[in-house]
Phi, psi and omega in degrees: 000128183270166176300324179300315182294323177295317178302317181297317181293317183290327175301316177294319179305316181296329182272337190233008183077314181203131171235131181261138174296151185254151177297134178293145173083010178295144179183170181293133180298146177292157183287336181212163180235151182287325180275147177294150181297148173271111186301332180292341183249016183257132175236141182261111173268172180299328182275345181149168181283148177231145178249122180264191182239123181265125177251193182291324184245335186222164165244132184241135176243107192252144173067040177274124180287135175250355177204162178294151178302126182277062185241165179060233182290349177269357173300133181058042169232155176304151181301138182254160182298150175290140173282124180301153180239156176263148180078181182270125180271123175299133177235061187241004183212132181297151173293168180290152172300148177293150182308133184206172188302142174303141180102341182270341179216175175295127182306139175086359182263346182270167185200153169286336176278087192216011185273081184230157172237152168249129181246122180243126184233156171305150197309316187246037185267325192298147180259090189282348183258354181251166175255172178297338181280331191245347184296135178202195185291356177295348178295344177104358174219157183293137176301145185270148173295153184243133178241117183258118188261127173253115186288159175275185181130023177064018180065015177225002177205173177101177179198146178297331182291351178283358186239123177260112185267020187305314182297317181296317182293313185284320180286317187269353181055054179232169171253133177245130177245117176260140191240138166254140184215158183301149187232157170055230184296333178280338180272316193248002186303134176238152178198143183304332182260019191243109172298139181084011182317126171074010185225021186293323179294322176296321177296322176301312181300322177293323176297321177295319178295325176292323175302316180296311180303321186279325193245343194291338178300327179293339178267001181095009183263163180263110182292351180252016175219078185242123176257123175267121180224147182201164182231141178057240178301329176294324176291323176298318176300320177297325175297319176302316179293326180298333183247006181269123178302326183283355175266003182302130177081003183267346177208161190242347179207164180216145175232123182247111183249113175054039175192129189229169179289337183256011183295127167212178185209152173278175174304141183071009185295290180298325180195155180300129179099348179279151179279160173297149180176191175206180180268012179233142180212145176299146184301329178298322178290322176297318179294321179295321178297322178294320178296320177296319180297319177302317179294316181296332182259019177060036177245011177296128182223175183287336181232156177299318182299320180292321177298316181293324176298318179296313182295322179290342178273353182282152173292147182302325183292330174294319179293324182294343175293344178249018186300323184295345180279353186229086180239001188231142176283147184274127175263167187076027182238165178302321180286325185225077183299323183241152166304126183303330176297317177295315183297316185293322179294326182274357180083011181270075179208166179289123188276082179239150178303151188219147162246139179217136181193180186212171169260153188293328186235048188317304193282356179291339181298311183288316180298318180291325177292322175300316180296320178300324182271010178080020180235052183291153170291128185260162177298328181291322183271345185303310180300323180294325178296318178295318179298315180296321185283322193241356172051240183296339179269001187301317182296320179294320178296316181297321178291321184287334180238068180298132184286324183055229180258019178293151168303131182307322179296323177293316180299315179296318181296327178297316178296312184294321177302312183292309186292312189275319189259295196291311185291328175290323178296317179293326176298317176297316180301316181296319179296318177296318187293343176292340187230339183221157173301126185225135179238125186245142183224161169231116174285122193227027177285103185292346178249019179296130177300131180286162182290330177230154181300142174239164180301146185300328182264014181247109180289114184287332182061208178270081190274170181308128176078357178298331180290339180302321184286354174269348178249319182243159164262133180239113186308133177085359182232155357275161175228159180265189183287356173252015177065026178259147179301145177252131178265142176276147177284162176304323180294321178292323177295323177294320177297318179301316179297322178294317179296316176301321178298314178300310186297315184283328174298320176300319178297323180288315196235355187073008179222123184285354186279153179129176177070019179078008179280157176306145184294135176250107184282147176294147176286159176230155181306325180279350181087117180243011183100154183249160177276114175279132183246102179221156182282166174090174180296128180076005183289336178258110185201168180285135177234157177256084185293326180298319178288315182301327185252020169060038186289336173298320178298320186275348188304316181272001182247358179280000000 
Protein backbone atom coordinates (compact mmCIF):
# COMPACT_ATOMS: atom_id res chain seq x y z
CA UNK A 1 0.00 0.00 0.00
CA UNK A 2 1.48 3.33 -1.04
CA UNK A 3 1.37 6.66 0.73
CA UNK A 4 -0.96 7.84 -2.04
CA UNK A 5 -3.46 5.09 -1.28
CA UNK A 6 -3.33 5.85 2.45
CA UNK A 7 -3.89 9.55 1.73
CA UNK A 8 -6.83 8.64 -0.46
CA UNK A 9 -8.32 6.40 2.22
CA UNK A 10 -7.83 8.90 5.02
CA UNK A 11 -9.32 11.69 2.93
CA UNK A 12 -12.42 9.56 2.59
CA UNK A 13 -12.22 8.64 6.26
CA UNK A 14 -12.38 12.30 7.21
CA UNK A 15 -15.50 12.76 5.18
CA UNK A 16 -17.30 9.57 6.11
CA UNK A 17 -16.00 8.56 9.60
CA UNK A 18 -14.68 5.26 8.26
CA UNK A 19 -13.77 3.75 4.92
CA UNK A 20 -12.77 0.10 4.66
CA UNK A 21 -10.36 -1.13 1.98
CA UNK A 22 -11.99 -3.38 -0.58
CA UNK A 23 -10.99 -6.80 -1.80
CA UNK A 24 -9.09 -6.60 -5.05
CA UNK A 25 -10.78 -8.00 -8.10
CA UNK A 26 -14.37 -7.62 -6.96
CA UNK A 27 -16.80 -7.68 -9.82
CA UNK A 28 -20.04 -9.10 -11.13
CA UNK A 29 -19.93 -12.90 -11.45
CA UNK A 30 -19.92 -14.19 -14.99
CA UNK A 31 -23.14 -15.68 -16.32
CA UNK A 32 -21.53 -19.04 -17.05
CA UNK A 33 -18.37 -20.99 -16.33
CA UNK A 34 -16.26 -23.13 -18.60
CA UNK A 35 -15.97 -25.98 -16.08
CA UNK A 36 -19.08 -27.99 -15.14
CA UNK A 37 -20.54 -27.16 -11.71
CA UNK A 38 -19.42 -29.14 -8.68
CA UNK A 39 -22.69 -30.51 -7.32
CA UNK A 40 -21.28 -30.59 -3.78
CA UNK A 41 -20.98 -26.80 -3.84
CA UNK A 42 -24.37 -25.99 -5.40
CA UNK A 43 -27.25 -24.51 -3.38
CA UNK A 44 -30.70 -23.83 -4.80
CA UNK A 45 -32.10 -20.40 -4.00
CA UNK A 46 -35.59 -19.27 -4.96
CA UNK A 47 -34.15 -17.42 -7.98
CA UNK A 48 -31.98 -20.32 -9.12
CA UNK A 49 -29.01 -22.50 -8.15
CA UNK A 50 -25.62 -21.02 -7.23
CA UNK A 51 -22.21 -22.69 -7.09
CA UNK A 52 -19.84 -21.60 -4.34
CA UNK A 53 -16.17 -22.13 -3.53
CA UNK A 54 -15.13 -24.67 -0.91
CA UNK A 55 -12.07 -23.86 1.16
CA UNK A 56 -10.30 -25.55 4.05
CA UNK A 57 -12.64 -24.15 6.72
CA UNK A 58 -15.60 -22.62 4.91
CA UNK A 59 -17.65 -22.68 1.76
CA UNK A 60 -18.33 -19.24 0.29
CA UNK A 61 -21.08 -18.20 -2.08
CA UNK A 62 -20.08 -14.81 -3.45
CA UNK A 63 -21.95 -12.22 -5.45
CA UNK A 64 -25.49 -13.59 -5.09
CA UNK A 65 -28.04 -10.98 -6.22
CA UNK A 66 -30.75 -10.20 -3.70
CA UNK A 67 -32.51 -7.55 -5.81
CA UNK A 68 -32.59 -6.40 -9.41
CA UNK A 69 -29.83 -3.95 -10.44
CA UNK A 70 -31.07 -0.44 -9.42
CA UNK A 71 -29.98 1.14 -12.70
CA UNK A 72 -31.67 3.15 -15.44
CA UNK A 73 -35.33 3.67 -14.60
CA UNK A 74 -34.78 1.75 -11.32
CA UNK A 75 -32.32 4.35 -10.00
CA UNK A 76 -33.90 5.81 -6.84
CA UNK A 77 -36.65 3.25 -6.69
CA UNK A 78 -37.21 0.63 -4.00
CA UNK A 79 -35.35 -2.63 -4.67
CA UNK A 80 -37.15 -4.89 -7.14
CA UNK A 81 -37.20 -8.71 -7.25
CA UNK A 82 -34.35 -10.60 -8.86
CA UNK A 83 -35.08 -12.09 -12.26
CA UNK A 84 -34.71 -15.89 -11.93
CA UNK A 85 -31.95 -17.53 -13.93
CA UNK A 86 -31.63 -20.86 -15.72
CA UNK A 87 -28.71 -23.13 -15.04
CA UNK A 88 -26.18 -22.87 -12.24
CA UNK A 89 -24.94 -19.36 -11.51
CA UNK A 90 -21.27 -19.16 -10.48
CA UNK A 91 -20.98 -17.58 -7.03
CA UNK A 92 -17.20 -17.40 -6.86
CA UNK A 93 -16.56 -13.67 -7.03
CA UNK A 94 -17.99 -10.82 -4.98
CA UNK A 95 -20.15 -8.25 -6.68
CA UNK A 96 -18.72 -4.79 -7.35
CA UNK A 97 -18.69 -2.18 -4.58
CA UNK A 98 -21.66 0.16 -4.72
CA UNK A 99 -21.04 3.49 -6.44
CA UNK A 100 -19.22 5.84 -4.07
CA UNK A 101 -17.12 8.97 -3.88
CA UNK A 102 -13.90 9.11 -5.90
CA UNK A 103 -10.90 8.37 -3.71
CA UNK A 104 -12.52 5.73 -1.55
CA UNK A 105 -11.86 2.81 -3.91
CA UNK A 106 -9.87 1.93 -7.00
CA UNK A 107 -11.32 4.02 -9.85
CA UNK A 108 -13.65 2.14 -12.15
CA UNK A 109 -14.40 -0.77 -9.82
CA UNK A 110 -17.66 0.51 -8.34
CA UNK A 111 -21.08 0.24 -9.91
CA UNK A 112 -24.75 1.02 -9.38
CA UNK A 113 -25.34 -2.67 -10.14
CA UNK A 114 -24.25 -3.74 -6.67
CA UNK A 115 -27.07 -5.35 -4.73
CA UNK A 116 -25.31 -8.60 -3.86
CA UNK A 117 -24.60 -10.69 -0.78
CA UNK A 118 -21.71 -12.99 0.10
CA UNK A 119 -22.71 -16.04 2.17
CA UNK A 120 -20.00 -17.84 4.17
CA UNK A 121 -20.83 -21.15 5.86
CA UNK A 122 -18.82 -23.80 7.73
CA UNK A 123 -17.24 -26.08 5.17
CA UNK A 124 -19.68 -29.00 5.19
CA UNK A 125 -22.87 -27.24 6.22
CA UNK A 126 -24.73 -26.54 2.99
CA UNK A 127 -27.72 -28.60 2.04
CA UNK A 128 -27.05 -29.26 -1.63
CA UNK A 129 -29.98 -31.63 -2.19
CA UNK A 130 -32.75 -29.45 -0.79
CA UNK A 131 -34.32 -26.20 -1.94
CA UNK A 132 -34.95 -23.07 0.07
CA UNK A 133 -38.56 -24.23 0.42
CA UNK A 134 -37.88 -27.68 1.87
CA UNK A 135 -34.56 -27.61 3.74
CA UNK A 136 -34.98 -28.22 7.47
CA UNK A 137 -33.53 -30.14 10.35
CA UNK A 138 -34.03 -33.40 8.45
CA UNK A 139 -30.52 -32.87 7.10
CA UNK A 140 -29.33 -34.37 10.34
CA UNK A 141 -27.88 -31.30 12.03
CA UNK A 142 -29.30 -28.29 13.75
CA UNK A 143 -29.73 -25.22 11.52
CA UNK A 144 -27.03 -22.65 12.20
CA UNK A 145 -27.58 -19.10 13.43
CA UNK A 146 -27.15 -16.42 10.79
CA UNK A 147 -25.25 -13.15 11.25
CA UNK A 148 -25.97 -10.45 8.66
CA UNK A 149 -23.18 -7.87 8.44
CA UNK A 150 -23.70 -4.20 7.51
CA UNK A 151 -20.33 -2.63 6.69
CA UNK A 152 -19.11 0.76 7.86
CA UNK A 153 -18.02 3.71 5.77
CA UNK A 154 -20.21 6.58 6.91
CA UNK A 155 -23.03 5.24 4.69
CA UNK A 156 -21.24 6.65 1.66
CA UNK A 157 -18.30 4.28 1.13
CA UNK A 158 -17.11 0.72 1.78
CA UNK A 159 -18.21 -2.76 0.75
CA UNK A 160 -19.19 -6.01 2.39
CA UNK A 161 -16.58 -7.87 0.35
CA UNK A 162 -13.84 -6.14 2.35
CA UNK A 163 -14.52 -8.41 5.33
CA UNK A 164 -13.46 -12.05 5.54
CA UNK A 165 -15.57 -13.77 8.24
CA UNK A 166 -13.73 -17.11 8.13
CA UNK A 167 -12.64 -17.02 11.79
CA UNK A 168 -16.11 -16.15 13.01
CA UNK A 169 -17.75 -18.82 10.86
CA UNK A 170 -15.33 -21.63 11.70
CA UNK A 171 -14.88 -20.90 15.40
CA UNK A 172 -18.47 -19.97 16.17
CA UNK A 173 -20.21 -22.44 13.84
CA UNK A 174 -22.38 -19.71 12.36
CA UNK A 175 -23.27 -18.44 8.90
CA UNK A 176 -22.22 -14.89 8.03
CA UNK A 177 -23.90 -12.91 5.26
CA UNK A 178 -22.17 -9.69 4.19
CA UNK A 179 -24.34 -7.19 2.33
CA UNK A 180 -23.72 -4.45 -0.19
CA UNK A 181 -26.31 -1.68 -0.34
CA UNK A 182 -26.65 1.66 -2.06
CA UNK A 183 -24.52 4.48 -0.65
CA UNK A 184 -24.45 8.26 -0.53
CA UNK A 185 -26.54 10.02 -3.17
CA UNK A 186 -27.90 6.70 -4.44
CA UNK A 187 -28.89 5.72 -0.91
CA UNK A 188 -30.27 8.96 0.51
CA UNK A 189 -31.39 11.04 -2.49
CA UNK A 190 -34.63 12.88 -1.85
CA UNK A 191 -36.92 14.71 -4.25
CA UNK A 192 -40.51 16.02 -3.98
CA UNK A 193 -41.67 13.69 -6.76
CA UNK A 194 -39.90 10.57 -5.54
CA UNK A 195 -41.63 7.75 -3.62
CA UNK A 196 -39.22 6.29 -1.07
CA UNK A 197 -37.33 9.58 -0.81
CA UNK A 198 -34.18 9.34 1.28
CA UNK A 199 -34.55 5.70 2.33
CA UNK A 200 -33.35 3.56 -0.59
CA UNK A 201 -30.37 2.12 1.28
CA UNK A 202 -32.56 1.08 4.20
CA UNK A 203 -34.93 -0.57 1.72
CA UNK A 204 -31.96 -2.43 0.21
CA UNK A 205 -30.95 -3.77 3.62
CA UNK A 206 -34.50 -4.97 4.21
CA UNK A 207 -34.50 -6.70 0.83
CA UNK A 208 -31.28 -8.48 1.83
CA UNK A 209 -32.86 -9.55 5.12
CA UNK A 210 -35.85 -10.91 3.20
CA UNK A 211 -33.44 -12.83 0.98
CA UNK A 212 -31.98 -14.37 4.14
CA UNK A 213 -35.37 -15.27 5.60
CA UNK A 214 -36.40 -16.88 2.30
CA UNK A 215 -33.20 -18.65 1.25
CA UNK A 216 -30.84 -19.23 4.15
CA UNK A 217 -32.27 -22.65 5.09
CA UNK A 218 -30.83 -24.02 1.85
CA UNK A 219 -27.38 -22.93 3.07
CA UNK A 220 -27.88 -24.71 6.40
CA UNK A 221 -29.02 -21.62 8.28
CA UNK A 222 -31.92 -20.96 10.62
CA UNK A 223 -34.21 -18.32 9.09
CA UNK A 224 -35.68 -17.69 12.54
CA UNK A 225 -32.35 -16.95 14.23
CA UNK A 226 -30.88 -13.94 12.43
CA UNK A 227 -28.54 -11.45 14.11
CA UNK A 228 -28.17 -8.09 12.39
CA UNK A 229 -24.78 -6.57 13.21
CA UNK A 230 -22.87 -3.58 11.94
CA UNK A 231 -20.10 -1.15 12.76
CA UNK A 232 -19.98 2.65 12.46
CA UNK A 233 -22.26 3.55 9.54
CA UNK A 234 -23.36 -0.09 9.44
CA UNK A 235 -24.47 0.15 13.07
CA UNK A 236 -26.37 3.33 12.23
CA UNK A 237 -28.10 1.38 9.46
CA UNK A 238 -28.95 -1.35 11.96
CA UNK A 239 -30.48 1.35 14.19
CA UNK A 240 -32.64 2.39 11.28
CA UNK A 241 -33.84 -1.19 10.90
CA UNK A 242 -34.39 -1.46 14.65
CA UNK A 243 -36.93 1.37 14.44
CA UNK A 244 -38.40 0.74 10.96
CA UNK A 245 -41.92 -0.75 10.93
CA UNK A 246 -41.21 -2.49 7.62
CA UNK A 247 -38.27 -4.38 9.18
CA UNK A 248 -40.54 -6.14 11.67
CA UNK A 249 -39.80 -9.85 11.80
CA UNK A 250 -36.70 -9.65 9.60
CA UNK A 251 -34.12 -10.17 12.39
CA UNK A 252 -34.03 -11.55 15.90
CA UNK A 253 -31.06 -9.84 17.56
CA UNK A 254 -28.91 -6.77 16.92
CA UNK A 255 -25.28 -5.76 17.54
CA UNK A 256 -24.33 -2.06 17.34
CA UNK A 257 -20.58 -1.42 17.16
CA UNK A 258 -19.37 2.20 17.37
CA UNK A 259 -22.58 3.55 15.90
CA UNK A 260 -25.78 4.30 17.76
CA UNK A 261 -29.37 5.39 17.26
CA UNK A 262 -28.65 8.66 19.09
CA UNK A 263 -25.38 9.47 17.30
CA UNK A 264 -24.90 13.08 16.27
CA UNK A 265 -21.94 15.43 16.22
CA UNK A 266 -20.90 19.07 16.64
CA UNK A 267 -18.98 21.03 14.04
CA UNK A 268 -15.57 19.42 13.39
CA UNK A 269 -16.88 16.20 14.96
CA UNK A 270 -16.25 13.47 12.38
CA UNK A 271 -13.36 15.46 10.93
CA UNK A 272 -12.00 18.99 10.99
CA UNK A 273 -14.13 21.19 8.75
CA UNK A 274 -17.31 19.12 8.81
CA UNK A 275 -20.60 20.72 9.81
CA UNK A 276 -22.66 19.68 12.79
CA UNK A 277 -25.18 16.99 11.94
CA UNK A 278 -26.51 13.46 12.29
CA UNK A 279 -27.44 10.51 10.09
CA UNK A 280 -31.16 11.39 10.24
CA UNK A 281 -32.94 14.28 8.52
CA UNK A 282 -36.62 15.23 7.97
CA UNK A 283 -37.89 14.16 4.57
CA UNK A 284 -38.61 17.78 3.66
CA UNK A 285 -34.93 18.62 4.02
CA UNK A 286 -33.94 15.58 1.93
CA UNK A 287 -36.37 16.66 -0.79
CA UNK A 288 -35.06 20.23 -0.72
CA UNK A 289 -31.48 18.95 -1.08
CA UNK A 290 -32.56 16.91 -4.10
CA UNK A 291 -34.21 19.90 -5.73
CA UNK A 292 -31.04 21.95 -5.21
CA UNK A 293 -28.97 19.15 -6.70
CA UNK A 294 -31.22 19.04 -9.78
CA UNK A 295 -30.60 22.74 -10.30
CA UNK A 296 -26.84 22.42 -9.77
CA UNK A 297 -26.67 19.60 -12.33
CA UNK A 298 -28.72 21.51 -14.93
CA UNK A 299 -31.74 19.27 -14.46
CA UNK A 300 -34.19 21.87 -13.15
CA UNK A 301 -37.46 21.39 -15.05
CA UNK A 302 -41.09 22.50 -14.87
CA UNK A 303 -42.27 19.22 -13.35
CA UNK A 304 -40.90 16.75 -10.83
CA UNK A 305 -41.21 13.93 -13.35
CA UNK A 306 -39.13 15.80 -15.91
CA UNK A 307 -36.45 16.58 -13.33
CA UNK A 308 -36.22 12.93 -12.31
CA UNK A 309 -35.97 11.81 -15.95
CA UNK A 310 -33.05 14.18 -16.40
CA UNK A 311 -31.35 13.06 -13.18
CA UNK A 312 -31.79 9.39 -14.02
CA UNK A 313 -30.11 10.04 -17.34
CA UNK A 314 -26.93 11.43 -15.76
CA UNK A 315 -23.75 9.41 -15.43
CA UNK A 316 -23.12 8.13 -11.91
CA UNK A 317 -19.85 10.05 -11.68
CA UNK A 318 -21.67 13.33 -12.27
CA UNK A 319 -24.03 12.51 -9.43
CA UNK A 320 -21.17 11.51 -7.14
CA UNK A 321 -19.87 15.09 -7.28
CA UNK A 322 -22.84 15.87 -4.99
CA UNK A 323 -22.40 12.84 -2.75
CA UNK A 324 -21.59 14.89 0.35
CA UNK A 325 -25.04 16.46 0.34
CA UNK A 326 -26.67 13.09 1.07
CA UNK A 327 -25.43 11.44 4.26
CA UNK A 328 -28.67 11.11 6.23
CA UNK A 329 -31.76 8.91 6.00
CA UNK A 330 -35.10 10.66 5.67
CA UNK A 331 -37.46 10.52 8.63
CA UNK A 332 -41.19 11.10 8.42
CA UNK A 333 -41.31 8.38 5.76
CA UNK A 334 -43.03 4.97 5.61
CA UNK A 335 -39.72 3.18 6.23
CA UNK A 336 -38.58 5.57 8.96
CA UNK A 337 -41.55 7.39 10.52
CA UNK A 338 -39.52 8.69 13.47
CA UNK A 339 -35.97 9.84 14.03
CA UNK A 340 -34.44 6.64 15.49
CA UNK A 341 -33.04 8.60 18.42
CA UNK A 342 -36.55 9.75 19.31
CA UNK A 343 -37.98 6.29 18.68
CA UNK A 344 -35.42 4.45 20.78
CA UNK A 345 -35.92 6.76 23.77
CA UNK A 346 -39.70 6.27 23.56
CA UNK A 347 -39.44 2.50 23.25
CA UNK A 348 -40.72 2.43 19.68
CA UNK A 349 -38.36 -0.21 18.33
CA UNK A 350 -38.32 -3.95 17.66
CA UNK A 351 -37.78 -5.56 21.03
CA UNK A 352 -34.90 -7.92 20.28
CA UNK A 353 -31.82 -8.68 22.43
CA UNK A 354 -28.90 -6.36 21.81
CA UNK A 355 -25.16 -5.88 22.13
CA UNK A 356 -23.95 -2.28 21.99
CA UNK A 357 -20.44 -0.92 22.38
CA UNK A 358 -17.60 1.36 21.46
CA UNK A 359 -13.82 1.56 21.43
CA UNK A 360 -12.11 3.47 24.21
CA UNK A 361 -10.27 5.96 21.96
CA UNK A 362 -12.63 6.20 18.98
CA UNK A 363 -11.58 9.58 17.58
CA UNK A 364 -7.83 8.99 17.71
CA UNK A 365 -7.96 7.26 14.32
CA UNK A 366 -8.74 10.42 12.39
CA UNK A 367 -6.52 12.71 14.49
CA UNK A 368 -3.61 10.27 14.24
CA UNK A 369 -4.09 9.78 10.50
CA UNK A 370 -4.02 13.55 10.01
CA UNK A 371 -0.74 13.69 11.89
CA UNK A 372 0.66 10.87 9.75
CA UNK A 373 -0.16 12.90 6.64
CA UNK A 374 1.55 16.02 7.99
CA UNK A 375 -1.68 17.76 9.00
CA UNK A 376 -1.68 17.49 12.81
CA UNK A 377 -4.00 19.53 14.96
CA UNK A 378 -1.81 22.31 16.32
CA UNK A 379 -1.80 24.10 19.65
CA UNK A 380 -2.60 27.33 17.80
CA UNK A 381 -5.78 26.00 16.18
CA UNK A 382 -6.98 23.90 19.11
CA UNK A 383 -8.89 26.68 20.99
CA UNK A 384 -10.64 27.71 17.79
CA UNK A 385 -11.80 24.16 17.13
CA UNK A 386 -13.42 24.01 20.56
CA UNK A 387 -15.05 27.41 20.02
CA UNK A 388 -16.45 26.37 16.64
CA UNK A 389 -17.75 23.07 17.96
CA UNK A 390 -19.24 24.12 21.27
CA UNK A 391 -20.06 27.82 21.07
CA UNK A 392 -21.42 29.02 24.41
CA UNK A 393 -20.24 25.80 26.06
CA UNK A 394 -16.67 26.14 24.76
CA UNK A 395 -15.26 27.58 27.99
CA UNK A 396 -16.88 24.83 30.06
CA UNK A 397 -15.54 22.16 27.71
CA UNK A 398 -12.06 23.67 27.85
CA UNK A 399 -12.13 23.71 31.66
CA UNK A 400 -13.45 20.17 31.88
CA UNK A 401 -10.83 18.86 29.45
CA UNK A 402 -7.65 20.79 30.29
CA UNK A 403 -5.10 20.14 27.57
CA UNK A 404 -2.03 20.53 29.76
CA UNK A 405 0.97 19.12 27.93
CA UNK A 406 -1.04 16.65 25.84
CA UNK A 407 -0.54 16.48 22.10
CA UNK A 408 -3.35 18.72 20.75
CA UNK A 409 -4.65 15.89 18.58
CA UNK A 410 -4.93 13.59 21.58
CA UNK A 411 -6.72 16.27 23.60
CA UNK A 412 -9.17 16.93 20.77
CA UNK A 413 -9.75 13.21 20.22
CA UNK A 414 -10.56 12.75 23.92
CA UNK A 415 -13.34 15.33 23.69
CA UNK A 416 -14.63 14.00 20.39
CA UNK A 417 -14.55 10.38 21.58
CA UNK A 418 -16.65 11.20 24.63
CA UNK A 419 -19.11 13.64 23.05
CA UNK A 420 -19.69 12.04 19.66
CA UNK A 421 -19.18 8.35 20.21
CA UNK A 422 -19.19 6.95 23.72
CA UNK A 423 -21.86 8.95 25.51
CA UNK A 424 -24.30 8.66 22.61
CA UNK A 425 -23.61 4.91 22.43
CA UNK A 426 -24.28 4.55 26.15
CA UNK A 427 -27.48 6.56 25.81
CA UNK A 428 -28.68 4.08 23.20
CA UNK A 429 -27.63 1.14 25.39
CA UNK A 430 -29.54 2.49 28.38
CA UNK A 431 -32.66 3.07 26.27
CA UNK A 432 -32.49 -0.47 24.90
CA UNK A 433 -31.89 -1.99 28.32
CA UNK A 434 -35.18 -0.59 29.64
CA UNK A 435 -37.03 -3.03 27.40
CA UNK A 436 -34.73 -5.79 26.12
CA UNK A 437 -31.70 -7.79 27.30
CA UNK A 438 -28.72 -5.58 26.45
CA UNK A 439 -25.00 -6.22 26.80
CA UNK A 440 -22.62 -3.26 26.57
CA UNK A 441 -18.86 -3.34 25.97
CA UNK A 442 -15.81 -1.11 25.64
CA UNK A 443 -12.99 -2.37 23.41
CA UNK A 444 -9.92 -1.21 25.33
CA UNK A 445 -6.76 -2.72 23.82
CA UNK A 446 -4.47 0.33 24.06
CA UNK A 447 -1.99 -1.31 21.68
CA UNK A 448 -4.51 -2.43 19.07
CA UNK A 449 -3.18 -1.82 15.55
CA UNK A 450 -5.20 1.02 14.00
CA UNK A 451 -7.14 0.58 10.79
CA UNK A 452 -5.03 3.21 9.00
CA UNK A 453 -1.46 4.34 9.72
CA UNK A 454 -1.01 7.04 12.35
CA UNK A 455 2.04 9.16 13.11
CA UNK A 456 4.80 7.26 14.91
CA UNK A 457 4.63 9.63 17.91
CA UNK A 458 0.82 9.52 18.09
CA UNK A 459 -0.55 6.78 20.39
CA UNK A 460 -3.58 5.40 18.56
CA UNK A 461 -4.96 3.51 21.54
CA UNK A 462 -8.17 1.57 20.99
CA UNK A 463 -9.23 3.65 18.01
CA UNK A 464 -12.32 3.59 15.83
CA UNK A 465 -12.67 0.29 13.96
CA UNK A 466 -9.64 -1.33 15.61
CA UNK A 467 -12.01 -3.94 17.04
CA UNK A 468 -13.04 -5.02 13.53
CA UNK A 469 -9.72 -6.78 13.04
CA UNK A 470 -10.43 -8.92 16.11
CA UNK A 471 -13.57 -10.31 14.46
CA UNK A 472 -12.80 -10.23 10.73
CA UNK A 473 -9.73 -10.56 8.55
CA UNK A 474 -9.34 -7.55 6.24
CA UNK A 475 -6.86 -8.09 3.40
CA UNK A 476 -3.77 -5.89 3.64
CA UNK A 477 -4.39 -4.82 7.23
CA UNK A 478 -3.13 -3.93 9.72
CA UNK A 479 -0.02 -2.02 8.66
CA UNK A 480 2.29 0.38 10.48
CA UNK A 481 3.44 3.88 9.54
CA UNK A 482 6.03 2.32 7.20
CA UNK A 483 3.34 0.27 5.42
CA UNK A 484 4.65 -2.96 6.88
CA UNK A 485 2.37 -5.72 8.19
CA UNK A 486 1.70 -5.69 11.91
CA UNK A 487 1.61 -8.97 13.82
CA UNK A 488 -0.74 -9.52 16.72
CA UNK A 489 0.65 -10.74 20.02
CA UNK A 490 -0.50 -14.07 21.48
CA UNK A 491 -2.52 -12.12 24.06
CA UNK A 492 -4.25 -10.13 21.32
CA UNK A 493 -5.04 -13.30 19.40
CA UNK A 494 -6.54 -14.77 22.55
CA UNK A 495 -8.67 -11.64 22.96
CA UNK A 496 -9.83 -11.97 19.35
CA UNK A 497 -10.88 -15.57 19.97
CA UNK A 498 -12.75 -14.50 23.10
CA UNK A 499 -14.57 -11.72 21.24
CA UNK A 500 -15.56 -14.08 18.44
CA UNK A 501 -16.85 -16.41 21.16
CA UNK A 502 -18.97 -13.70 22.75
CA UNK A 503 -20.41 -12.48 19.44
CA UNK A 504 -21.25 -15.92 18.08
CA UNK A 505 -22.60 -17.25 21.40
CA UNK A 506 -24.97 -14.27 21.37
CA UNK A 507 -26.03 -15.28 17.85
CA UNK A 508 -26.76 -18.80 19.08
CA UNK A 509 -28.54 -18.05 22.36
CA UNK A 510 -29.22 -14.29 22.74
CA UNK A 511 -26.73 -14.36 25.64
CA UNK A 512 -22.97 -13.94 25.05
CA UNK A 513 -22.03 -15.86 28.18
CA UNK A 514 -20.66 -19.39 28.26
CA UNK A 515 -17.63 -21.29 27.08
CA UNK A 516 -15.59 -20.43 30.17
CA UNK A 517 -15.28 -16.76 29.23
CA UNK A 518 -15.51 -14.01 31.89
CA UNK A 519 -19.12 -13.21 32.78
CA UNK A 520 -20.69 -10.38 30.79
CA UNK A 521 -23.46 -8.86 32.90
CA UNK A 522 -26.58 -7.41 31.35
CA UNK A 523 -26.83 -3.65 31.21
CA UNK A 524 -29.41 -1.82 33.30
CA UNK A 525 -31.11 1.55 32.68
CA UNK A 526 -29.12 3.12 35.50
CA UNK A 527 -25.89 1.63 34.16
CA UNK A 528 -24.13 -1.27 35.86
CA UNK A 529 -20.82 -1.03 34.08
CA UNK A 530 -19.61 -2.28 30.74
CA UNK A 531 -17.45 -5.24 29.82
CA UNK A 532 -13.96 -3.96 29.11
CA UNK A 533 -12.20 -5.97 26.39
CA UNK A 534 -8.41 -5.85 26.64
CA UNK A 535 -5.71 -8.51 26.24
CA UNK A 536 -3.76 -10.22 28.98
CA UNK A 537 -4.50 -11.42 32.49
CA UNK A 538 -7.37 -9.39 33.95
CA UNK A 539 -7.88 -7.55 30.67
CA UNK A 540 -11.53 -8.53 30.48
CA UNK A 541 -13.31 -6.88 33.39
CA UNK A 542 -16.11 -4.50 34.24
CA UNK A 543 -15.43 -0.82 33.53
CA UNK A 544 -17.44 2.33 34.22
CA UNK A 545 -17.41 3.89 30.76
CA UNK A 546 -19.89 6.64 31.67
CA UNK A 547 -17.55 7.93 34.36
CA UNK A 548 -14.40 7.37 32.31
CA UNK A 549 -15.84 9.34 29.40
CA UNK A 550 -17.43 12.20 31.36
CA UNK A 551 -21.00 11.40 30.33
CA UNK A 552 -22.49 13.29 33.28
CA UNK A 553 -20.86 16.42 31.86
CA UNK A 554 -22.28 15.74 28.40
CA UNK A 555 -25.76 14.65 29.46
CA UNK A 556 -27.26 18.13 29.24
CA UNK A 557 -25.18 19.08 26.22
CA UNK A 558 -26.11 16.25 23.84
